Amino acid sequence: RMWRHSSEHKKWNGTGSTAHFQEIALERCYNYTQLVQPELRDRDCQKIREAFRNAFISKDPCSATEEDYHPLLKLVKQTVPCDKTVFWSKTKELAHQYTKVQREMFTLEDTLLGYIADDLRWCGDAGSYEMNYQSCPHWKKDCSNNFVSVFWDLLSKRFAENACGVAQVVLNGSISNAFDRKSTFGRVEVHNLNPMKVHTLQAWVIHDLGKFPSDSCSGSSINDLRWIVMQRNIKFTCHDNYSSVKFLQCVKKPEDSSCR
Ligand code: DN4
């Protein structure tokens, strides 16, 4: 058997960079700045794409630092109005459906950088100008300081630091721990809320339709969260099956018994 090209050999355990990463990033940037949030129409998408690429290209994909992304974050600066921040954990789809209907609410993926990067993968390689489309470091199996993890941790941190007024979080009551200290929400976002700016964290614990509820506001994981938030001098409220979110679930599955 012929010796294959070295690029066919998978170096890492994670999925490789998303095909057409550059084009998708640019297209999403234009879509967002021209159509979704036209108040950002003066942002230079070519420059943003370039700064994104420069953050990781030609670098060891397991040695990412926050500094690598500072030029990109500088270009993109965006503020979310008070009372409009929505965090989520294990409820991505539902949280996004919610902010799609409540147009003025923002998850991280409703901000420009989150919108550009949502569901994409990217990494390069030291000594190459190319992206690695074969494989990228897996955050658990290879290294935690890969460019995708460092990006989301940094963005999540900034997103939480900038929140003000009431902040909301949509949590999943159909898993055993609706609040997980090891999730990005539990590890990064909760600890970076600024008590001088955020007076209340409102949690919504949502059960999947037709699934047995496994956790609720009175469960021990939410109690952990309540304790952490109150220690930080922020008021905490929690509601099971918030009705506006429930209605969204029912639009998708009107035949469910709990929608009648
Ligand atoms: P989650 O539902 O546990 O995780 C959301 C996604 O992020 C999953 O695909 C996770 O992958 C992935 N993820 C979590 N931690 C890491 C990490 N250290 N490195 C790489 N991927 C990771 O919810 P969560 O609480 O961890 O994160 C959600 C919150 O953080 C939201 O409030 C967002 O503001 C922000 N965030 C968003 C994204 C995104 O849009 C990613 C990370 C954080 P796996 O566990 O399925 O392998 O993608």
mmCIF file of C-alpha atoms and ligand atoms in Angstrom:
data_model
loop_
_atom_site.group_PDB
_atom_site.id
_atom_site.type_symbol
_atom_site.label_atom_id
_atom_site.label_comp_id
_atom_site.label_asym_id
_atom_site.label_seq_id
_atom_site.Cartn_x
_atom_site.Cartn_y
_atom_site.Cartn_z
ATOM 1 C CA ARG A 1 0.000 0.000 0.000
ATOM 2 C CA MET A 2 1.319 3.383 -0.998
ATOM 3 C CA TRP A 3 2.313 5.777 1.727
ATOM 4 C CA ARG A 4 -0.492 8.320 1.920
ATOM 5 C CA HIS A 5 -0.177 12.041 2.054
ATOM 6 C CA SER A 6 0.573 13.164 5.599
ATOM 7 C CA SER A 7 -2.519 15.398 5.528
ATOM 8 C CA GLU A 8 -4.747 12.334 5.410
ATOM 9 C CA HIS A 9 -3.402 11.178 8.723
ATOM 10 C CA LYS A 10 -5.655 12.404 11.499
ATOM 11 C CA LYS A 11 -3.584 14.148 14.079
ATOM 12 C CA TRP A 12 -6.371 14.954 16.534
ATOM 13 C CA ASN A 13 -9.473 13.285 17.930
ATOM 14 C CA GLY A 14 -11.917 16.099 17.186
ATOM 15 C CA THR A 15 -13.773 17.028 14.000
ATOM 16 C CA GLY A 16 -11.680 19.078 11.582
ATOM 17 C CA SER A 17 -12.300 22.699 10.586
ATOM 18 C CA THR A 18 -15.665 23.338 8.954
ATOM 19 C CA ALA A 19 -15.421 23.251 5.147
ATOM 20 C CA HIS A 20 -15.599 26.803 3.699
ATOM 21 C CA PHE A 21 -14.972 28.298 7.151
ATOM 22 C CA GLN A 22 -13.720 31.601 5.683
ATOM 23 C CA GLU A 23 -16.676 32.021 3.338
ATOM 24 C CA ILE A 24 -19.230 31.095 6.007
ATOM 25 C CA ALA A 25 -17.679 33.492 8.521
ATOM 26 C CA LEU A 26 -17.745 36.335 5.991
ATOM 27 C CA GLU A 27 -21.273 35.597 4.826
ATOM 28 C CA ARG A 28 -22.588 35.418 8.397
ATOM 29 C CA CYS A 29 -20.825 38.662 9.246
ATOM 30 C CA TYR A 30 -22.510 40.473 6.340
ATOM 31 C CA ASN A 31 -25.856 38.909 7.105
ATOM 32 C CA TYR A 32 -25.644 39.996 10.718
ATOM 33 C CA THR A 33 -24.291 43.513 10.229
ATOM 34 C CA GLN A 34 -26.465 44.393 7.250
ATOM 35 C CA LEU A 35 -29.719 42.573 8.039
ATOM 36 C CA VAL A 36 -29.969 41.205 11.590
ATOM 37 C CA GLN A 37 -28.533 44.168 13.568
ATOM 38 C CA PRO A 38 -28.115 47.055 11.106
ATOM 39 C CA GLU A 39 -26.834 49.307 13.895
ATOM 40 C CA LEU A 40 -23.561 47.394 13.351
ATOM 41 C CA ARG A 41 -23.565 48.104 9.599
ATOM 42 C CA ASP A 42 -20.273 50.027 9.794
ATOM 43 C CA ARG A 43 -18.310 46.974 10.987
ATOM 44 C CA ASP A 44 -15.685 45.828 8.505
ATOM 45 C CA CYS A 45 -16.433 42.156 7.817
ATOM 46 C CA GLN A 46 -13.282 41.602 5.730
ATOM 47 C CA LYS A 47 -11.193 42.834 8.645
ATOM 48 C CA ILE A 48 -13.185 40.725 11.116
ATOM 49 C CA ARG A 49 -12.693 37.605 9.020
ATOM 50 C CA GLU A 50 -8.986 38.395 8.735
ATOM 51 C CA ALA A 51 -8.616 38.967 12.495
ATOM 52 C CA PHE A 52 -10.465 35.724 13.219
ATOM 53 C CA ARG A 53 -8.139 33.803 10.912
ATOM 54 C CA ASN A 54 -5.009 35.482 12.300
ATOM 55 C CA ALA A 55 -6.016 34.438 15.829
ATOM 56 C CA PHE A 56 -5.280 30.770 15.144
ATOM 57 C CA ILE A 57 -3.556 30.315 11.793
ATOM 58 C CA SER A 58 0.077 29.047 11.843
ATOM 59 C CA LYS A 59 -0.196 28.328 15.563
ATOM 60 C CA ASP A 60 -0.014 25.177 17.643
ATOM 61 C CA PRO A 61 -3.727 24.292 17.981
ATOM 62 C CA CYS A 62 -3.242 23.262 21.613
ATOM 63 C CA SER A 63 -1.647 26.513 22.776
ATOM 64 C CA ALA A 64 -4.475 28.984 22.405
ATOM 65 C CA THR A 65 -4.579 31.968 24.773
ATOM 66 C CA GLU A 66 -7.121 34.726 25.318
ATOM 67 C CA GLU A 67 -4.602 37.214 23.898
ATOM 68 C CA ASP A 68 -4.808 35.471 20.530
ATOM 69 C CA TYR A 69 -8.391 36.730 20.256
ATOM 70 C CA HIS A 70 -7.919 40.253 21.611
ATOM 71 C CA PRO A 71 -7.485 41.916 18.175
ATOM 72 C CA LEU A 72 -10.698 40.224 17.001
ATOM 73 C CA LEU A 73 -12.675 41.258 20.074
ATOM 74 C CA LYS A 74 -11.428 44.824 19.714
ATOM 75 C CA LEU A 75 -12.854 45.013 16.192
ATOM 76 C CA VAL A 76 -16.236 43.654 17.153
ATOM 77 C CA LYS A 77 -17.165 45.399 20.434
ATOM 78 C CA GLN A 78 -20.905 45.135 20.935
ATOM 79 C CA THR A 79 -23.111 45.881 23.915
ATOM 80 C CA VAL A 80 -26.316 44.090 24.851
ATOM 81 C CA PRO A 81 -28.996 46.325 26.428
ATOM 82 C CA CYS A 82 -29.797 45.818 30.127
ATOM 83 C CA ASP A 83 -32.336 43.079 30.980
ATOM 84 C CA LYS A 84 -31.837 41.392 27.571
ATOM 85 C CA THR A 85 -29.158 38.775 28.268
ATOM 86 C CA VAL A 86 -30.161 35.103 28.050
ATOM 87 C CA PHE A 87 -27.763 32.355 29.134
ATOM 88 C CA TRP A 88 -28.468 28.692 28.516
ATOM 89 C CA SER A 89 -27.037 25.303 29.366
ATOM 90 C CA LYS A 90 -28.129 22.103 27.607
ATOM 91 C CA THR A 91 -31.050 24.040 26.129
ATOM 92 C CA LYS A 92 -29.412 25.618 23.087
ATOM 93 C CA GLU A 93 -32.231 25.023 20.613
ATOM 94 C CA LEU A 94 -34.968 26.189 22.964
ATOM 95 C CA ALA A 95 -33.048 29.294 24.067
ATOM 96 C CA HIS A 96 -32.496 30.224 20.426
ATOM 97 C CA GLN A 97 -36.147 29.704 19.555
ATOM 98 C CA TYR A 98 -37.003 31.975 22.464
ATOM 99 C CA THR A 99 -34.725 34.833 21.365
ATOM 100 C CA LYS A 100 -35.892 34.414 17.769
ATOM 101 C CA VAL A 101 -39.439 35.197 18.895
ATOM 102 C CA GLN A 102 -38.398 37.736 21.569
ATOM 103 C CA ARG A 103 -36.336 39.643 18.992
ATOM 104 C CA GLU A 104 -34.834 42.079 21.464
ATOM 105 C CA MET A 105 -33.382 39.331 23.716
ATOM 106 C CA PHE A 106 -29.829 38.070 23.163
ATOM 107 C CA THR A 107 -28.092 34.769 23.690
ATOM 108 C CA LEU A 108 -24.358 34.826 23.034
ATOM 109 C CA GLU A 109 -25.104 33.468 19.543
ATOM 110 C CA ASP A 110 -27.299 36.516 18.881
ATOM 111 C CA THR A 111 -24.220 38.744 19.191
ATOM 112 C CA LEU A 112 -22.016 39.194 16.141
ATOM 113 C CA LEU A 113 -19.079 36.983 17.139
ATOM 114 C CA GLY A 114 -21.275 34.264 18.588
ATOM 115 C CA TYR A 115 -23.412 34.391 15.446
ATOM 116 C CA ILE A 116 -20.372 34.043 13.168
ATOM 117 C CA ALA A 117 -18.866 31.127 15.085
ATOM 118 C CA ASP A 118 -22.002 29.184 16.050
ATOM 119 C CA ASP A 119 -21.537 25.462 15.300
ATOM 120 C CA LEU A 120 -18.299 26.053 13.378
ATOM 121 C CA ARG A 121 -14.980 24.326 14.033
ATOM 122 C CA TRP A 122 -11.565 25.771 13.294
ATOM 123 C CA CYS A 123 -7.899 25.069 13.840
ATOM 124 C CA GLY A 124 -4.608 25.483 12.057
ATOM 125 C CA ASP A 125 -1.186 24.015 12.490
ATOM 126 C CA ALA A 126 2.181 25.464 13.514
ATOM 127 C CA GLY A 127 4.242 25.986 10.394
ATOM 128 C CA SER A 128 1.342 26.035 7.928
ATOM 129 C CA TYR A 129 -0.834 28.796 6.525
ATOM 130 C CA GLU A 130 -3.669 26.329 5.967
ATOM 131 C CA MET A 131 -6.542 25.398 8.215
ATOM 132 C CA ASN A 132 -6.685 21.756 9.267
ATOM 133 C CA TYR A 133 -9.834 20.305 7.715
ATOM 134 C CA GLN A 134 -8.923 16.740 8.706
ATOM 135 C CA SER A 135 -9.037 17.016 12.472
ATOM 136 C CA CYS A 136 -8.872 19.509 15.334
ATOM 137 C CA PRO A 137 -8.065 18.916 19.011
ATOM 138 C CA HIS A 138 -10.977 17.482 20.967
ATOM 139 C CA TRP A 139 -11.486 19.507 24.150
ATOM 140 C CA LYS A 140 -11.628 16.464 26.395
ATOM 141 C CA LYS A 141 -9.465 13.923 24.534
ATOM 142 C CA ASP A 142 -6.678 16.232 23.319
ATOM 143 C CA CYS A 143 -6.389 19.597 25.049
ATOM 144 C CA SER A 144 -8.612 22.120 26.762
ATOM 145 C CA ASN A 145 -6.617 25.101 25.513
ATOM 146 C CA ASN A 146 -7.647 24.569 21.898
ATOM 147 C CA PHE A 147 -8.787 27.566 19.877
ATOM 148 C CA VAL A 148 -12.480 26.735 19.885
ATOM 149 C CA SER A 149 -12.739 26.215 23.662
ATOM 150 C CA VAL A 150 -10.646 29.280 24.464
ATOM 151 C CA PHE A 151 -12.802 31.322 22.080
ATOM 152 C CA TRP A 152 -16.113 30.279 23.703
ATOM 153 C CA ASP A 153 -14.756 30.643 27.233
ATOM 154 C CA LEU A 154 -13.511 34.143 26.478
ATOM 155 C CA LEU A 155 -16.706 35.166 24.686
ATOM 156 C CA SER A 156 -18.847 33.695 27.463
ATOM 157 C CA LYS A 157 -16.802 35.565 30.063
ATOM 158 C CA ARG A 158 -17.177 38.908 28.242
ATOM 159 C CA PHE A 159 -20.867 38.276 27.588
ATOM 160 C CA ALA A 160 -21.472 37.678 31.313
ATOM 161 C CA GLU A 161 -19.306 40.624 32.428
ATOM 162 C CA ASN A 162 -21.329 42.942 30.208
ATOM 163 C CA ALA A 163 -24.762 41.801 31.385
ATOM 164 C CA CYS A 164 -26.799 44.309 33.422
ATOM 165 C CA GLY A 165 -30.166 44.539 35.152
ATOM 166 C CA VAL A 166 -31.942 41.187 35.126
ATOM 167 C CA ALA A 167 -30.169 38.278 33.434
ATOM 168 C CA GLN A 168 -31.981 35.099 32.474
ATOM 169 C CA VAL A 169 -30.852 31.520 32.122
ATOM 170 C CA VAL A 170 -32.741 28.676 30.432
ATOM 171 C CA LEU A 171 -31.886 25.329 32.061
ATOM 172 C CA ASN A 172 -32.846 21.777 31.192
ATOM 173 C CA GLY A 173 -35.118 20.061 33.717
ATOM 174 C CA SER A 174 -35.103 16.794 31.771
ATOM 175 C CA ILE A 175 -31.566 15.892 32.811
ATOM 176 C CA SER A 176 -30.467 14.970 36.318
ATOM 177 C CA ASN A 177 -28.505 18.172 36.974
ATOM 178 C CA ALA A 178 -30.194 21.184 35.412
ATOM 179 C CA PHE A 179 -27.307 23.223 36.796
ATOM 180 C CA ASP A 180 -23.852 21.803 36.131
ATOM 181 C CA ARG A 181 -20.827 23.505 37.718
ATOM 182 C CA LYS A 182 -18.613 22.144 34.959
ATOM 183 C CA SER A 183 -20.626 23.615 32.075
ATOM 184 C CA THR A 184 -19.641 26.928 30.520
ATOM 185 C CA PHE A 185 -22.578 28.518 32.267
ATOM 186 C CA GLY A 186 -21.572 27.082 35.660
ATOM 187 C CA ARG A 187 -17.818 27.415 35.250
ATOM 188 C CA VAL A 188 -17.557 30.775 33.474
ATOM 189 C CA GLU A 189 -20.738 32.804 33.140
ATOM 190 C CA VAL A 190 -22.151 32.665 36.677
ATOM 191 C CA HIS A 191 -18.808 33.728 38.132
ATOM 192 C CA ASN A 192 -18.396 36.644 35.774
ATOM 193 C CA LEU A 193 -21.722 38.371 36.377
ATOM 194 C CA ASN A 194 -20.942 41.744 37.861
ATOM 195 C CA PRO A 195 -22.993 42.263 41.067
ATOM 196 C CA MET A 196 -22.618 46.039 40.593
ATOM 197 C CA LYS A 197 -24.556 45.713 37.343
ATOM 198 C CA VAL A 198 -26.692 42.580 37.539
ATOM 199 C CA HIS A 199 -29.250 42.712 40.358
ATOM 200 C CA THR A 200 -31.148 39.473 39.568
ATOM 201 C CA LEU A 201 -30.524 36.159 37.861
ATOM 202 C CA GLN A 202 -33.781 34.596 36.718
ATOM 203 C CA ALA A 203 -33.646 30.864 36.004
ATOM 204 C CA TRP A 204 -36.202 29.001 33.901
ATOM 205 C CA VAL A 205 -36.109 25.230 34.316
ATOM 206 C CA ILE A 206 -37.781 23.677 31.295
ATOM 207 C CA HIS A 207 -38.823 20.048 30.839
ATOM 208 C CA ASP A 208 -38.862 18.508 27.385
ATOM 209 C CA LEU A 209 -42.424 17.718 26.330
ATOM 210 C CA GLY A 210 -43.253 14.101 26.957
ATOM 211 C CA LYS A 211 -40.128 13.514 29.013
ATOM 212 C CA PHE A 212 -40.151 12.795 32.702
ATOM 213 C CA PRO A 213 -38.996 15.836 34.687
ATOM 214 C CA SER A 214 -35.657 14.963 36.322
ATOM 215 C CA ASP A 215 -34.812 18.247 37.988
ATOM 216 C CA SER A 216 -36.652 21.385 39.073
ATOM 217 C CA CYS A 217 -36.248 24.655 40.968
ATOM 218 C CA SER A 218 -36.436 22.752 44.234
ATOM 219 C CA GLY A 219 -33.757 20.209 43.258
ATOM 220 C CA SER A 220 -30.243 20.175 44.664
ATOM 221 C CA SER A 221 -28.461 21.372 41.519
ATOM 222 C CA ILE A 222 -30.555 24.553 41.399
ATOM 223 C CA ASN A 223 -29.895 24.963 45.083
ATOM 224 C CA ASP A 224 -26.164 24.948 44.287
ATOM 225 C CA LEU A 225 -26.791 27.677 41.741
ATOM 226 C CA ARG A 226 -28.950 29.665 44.172
ATOM 227 C CA TRP A 227 -26.189 29.476 46.749
ATOM 228 C CA ILE A 228 -23.440 30.586 44.327
ATOM 229 C CA VAL A 229 -25.519 33.487 43.011
ATOM 230 C CA MET A 230 -26.612 34.688 46.461
ATOM 231 C CA GLN A 231 -23.016 34.488 47.726
ATOM 232 C CA ARG A 232 -22.193 36.885 44.937
ATOM 233 C CA ASN A 233 -24.834 39.345 46.176
ATOM 234 C CA ILE A 234 -27.148 38.803 43.244
ATOM 235 C CA LYS A 235 -30.822 38.013 43.767
ATOM 236 C CA PHE A 236 -31.922 34.623 42.446
ATOM 237 C CA THR A 237 -35.368 33.590 41.224
ATOM 238 C CA CYS A 238 -36.364 30.307 39.628
ATOM 239 C CA HIS A 239 -39.455 29.184 37.711
ATOM 240 C CA ASP A 240 -40.380 25.736 36.500
ATOM 241 C CA ASN A 241 -41.738 25.515 32.954
ATOM 242 C CA TYR A 242 -41.953 29.233 32.194
ATOM 243 C CA SER A 243 -45.099 29.566 30.092
ATOM 244 C CA SER A 244 -43.671 31.651 27.206
ATOM 245 C CA VAL A 245 -41.008 29.031 26.635
ATOM 246 C CA LYS A 246 -43.575 26.273 27.066
ATOM 247 C CA PHE A 247 -45.653 27.790 24.233
ATOM 248 C CA LEU A 248 -42.640 27.528 21.943
ATOM 249 C CA GLN A 249 -42.349 23.826 22.723
ATOM 250 C CA CYS A 250 -46.061 23.417 22.009
ATOM 251 C CA VAL A 251 -45.787 25.110 18.593
ATOM 252 C CA LYS A 252 -43.410 22.307 17.622
ATOM 253 C CA LYS A 253 -45.390 19.519 19.288
ATOM 254 C CA PRO A 254 -49.034 20.643 19.684
ATOM 255 C CA GLU A 255 -50.309 17.091 20.170
ATOM 256 C CA ASP A 256 -48.479 16.668 23.468
ATOM 257 C CA SER A 257 -50.836 16.217 26.422
ATOM 258 C CA SER A 258 -49.258 19.111 28.348
ATOM 259 C CA CYS A 259 -50.114 21.499 25.475
ATOM 260 C CA ARG A 260 -53.876 21.061 25.783
HETATM 261 P P1 DN4 B 1 -23.757 22.989 27.192
HETATM 262 O O1 DN4 B 1 -25.092 22.742 26.598
HETATM 263 O O2 DN4 B 1 -23.206 22.048 28.191
HETATM 264 O O3 DN4 B 1 -22.644 23.132 26.056
HETATM 265 C C1 DN4 B 1 -22.867 23.858 24.879
HETATM 266 C C2 DN4 B 1 -21.904 23.446 23.823
HETATM 267 O O4 DN4 B 1 -20.606 23.917 24.166
HETATM 268 C C3 DN4 B 1 -21.796 21.941 23.672
HETATM 269 O O5 DN4 B 1 -21.707 21.649 22.297
HETATM 270 C C4 DN4 B 1 -20.508 21.589 24.393
HETATM 271 O O6 DN4 B 1 -19.827 20.498 23.801
HETATM 272 C C5 DN4 B 1 -19.709 22.837 24.175
HETATM 273 N N1 DN4 B 1 -18.730 23.063 25.224
HETATM 274 C C6 DN4 B 1 -18.937 23.259 26.540
HETATM 275 N N2 DN4 B 1 -17.777 23.482 27.160
HETATM 276 C C7 DN4 B 1 -16.822 23.410 26.195
HETATM 277 C C8 DN4 B 1 -15.419 23.542 26.181
HETATM 278 N N3 DN4 B 1 -14.715 23.832 27.285
HETATM 279 N N4 DN4 B 1 -14.778 23.409 24.998
HETATM 280 C C9 DN4 B 1 -15.450 23.145 23.866
HETATM 281 N N5 DN4 B 1 -16.760 23.008 23.811
HETATM 282 C C10 DN4 B 1 -17.431 23.139 24.965
HETATM 283 O O7 DN4 B 1 -23.852 24.428 27.830
HETATM 284 P P2 DN4 B 1 -22.709 25.276 28.518
HETATM 285 O O8 DN4 B 1 -23.259 25.808 29.792
HETATM 286 O O9 DN4 B 1 -21.410 24.556 28.559
HETATM 287 O O10 DN4 B 1 -22.539 26.493 27.491
HETATM 288 C C11 DN4 B 1 -23.587 27.343 27.172
HETATM 289 C C12 DN4 B 1 -23.367 28.741 27.686
HETATM 290 O O11 DN4 B 1 -22.060 29.172 27.365
HETATM 291 C C13 DN4 B 1 -24.329 29.707 27.008
HETATM 292 O O12 DN4 B 1 -24.908 30.553 27.985
HETATM 293 C C14 DN4 B 1 -23.480 30.450 25.995
HETATM 294 O O13 DN4 B 1 -23.506 31.850 26.303
HETATM 295 C C15 DN4 B 1 -22.052 29.933 26.156
HETATM 296 N N6 DN4 B 1 -21.498 29.026 25.113
HETATM 297 C C16 DN4 B 1 -22.019 28.862 23.866
HETATM 298 C C17 DN4 B 1 -21.476 27.959 22.963
HETATM 299 C C18 DN4 B 1 -22.049 27.720 21.593
HETATM 300 O O14 DN4 B 1 -22.894 28.492 21.139
HETATM 301 C C19 DN4 B 1 -20.379 27.220 23.340
HETATM 302 C C20 DN4 B 1 -19.850 27.382 24.609
HETATM 303 C C21 DN4 B 1 -20.430 28.284 25.478
HETATM 304 P P3 DN4 B 1 -20.096 18.954 24.289
HETATM 305 O O15 DN4 B 1 -20.166 18.952 25.783
HETATM 306 O O16 DN4 B 1 -21.410 18.606 23.632
HETATM 307 O O17 DN4 B 1 -18.946 18.222 23.734
HETATM 308 O O18 DN4 B 1 -21.641 26.738 20.928
#
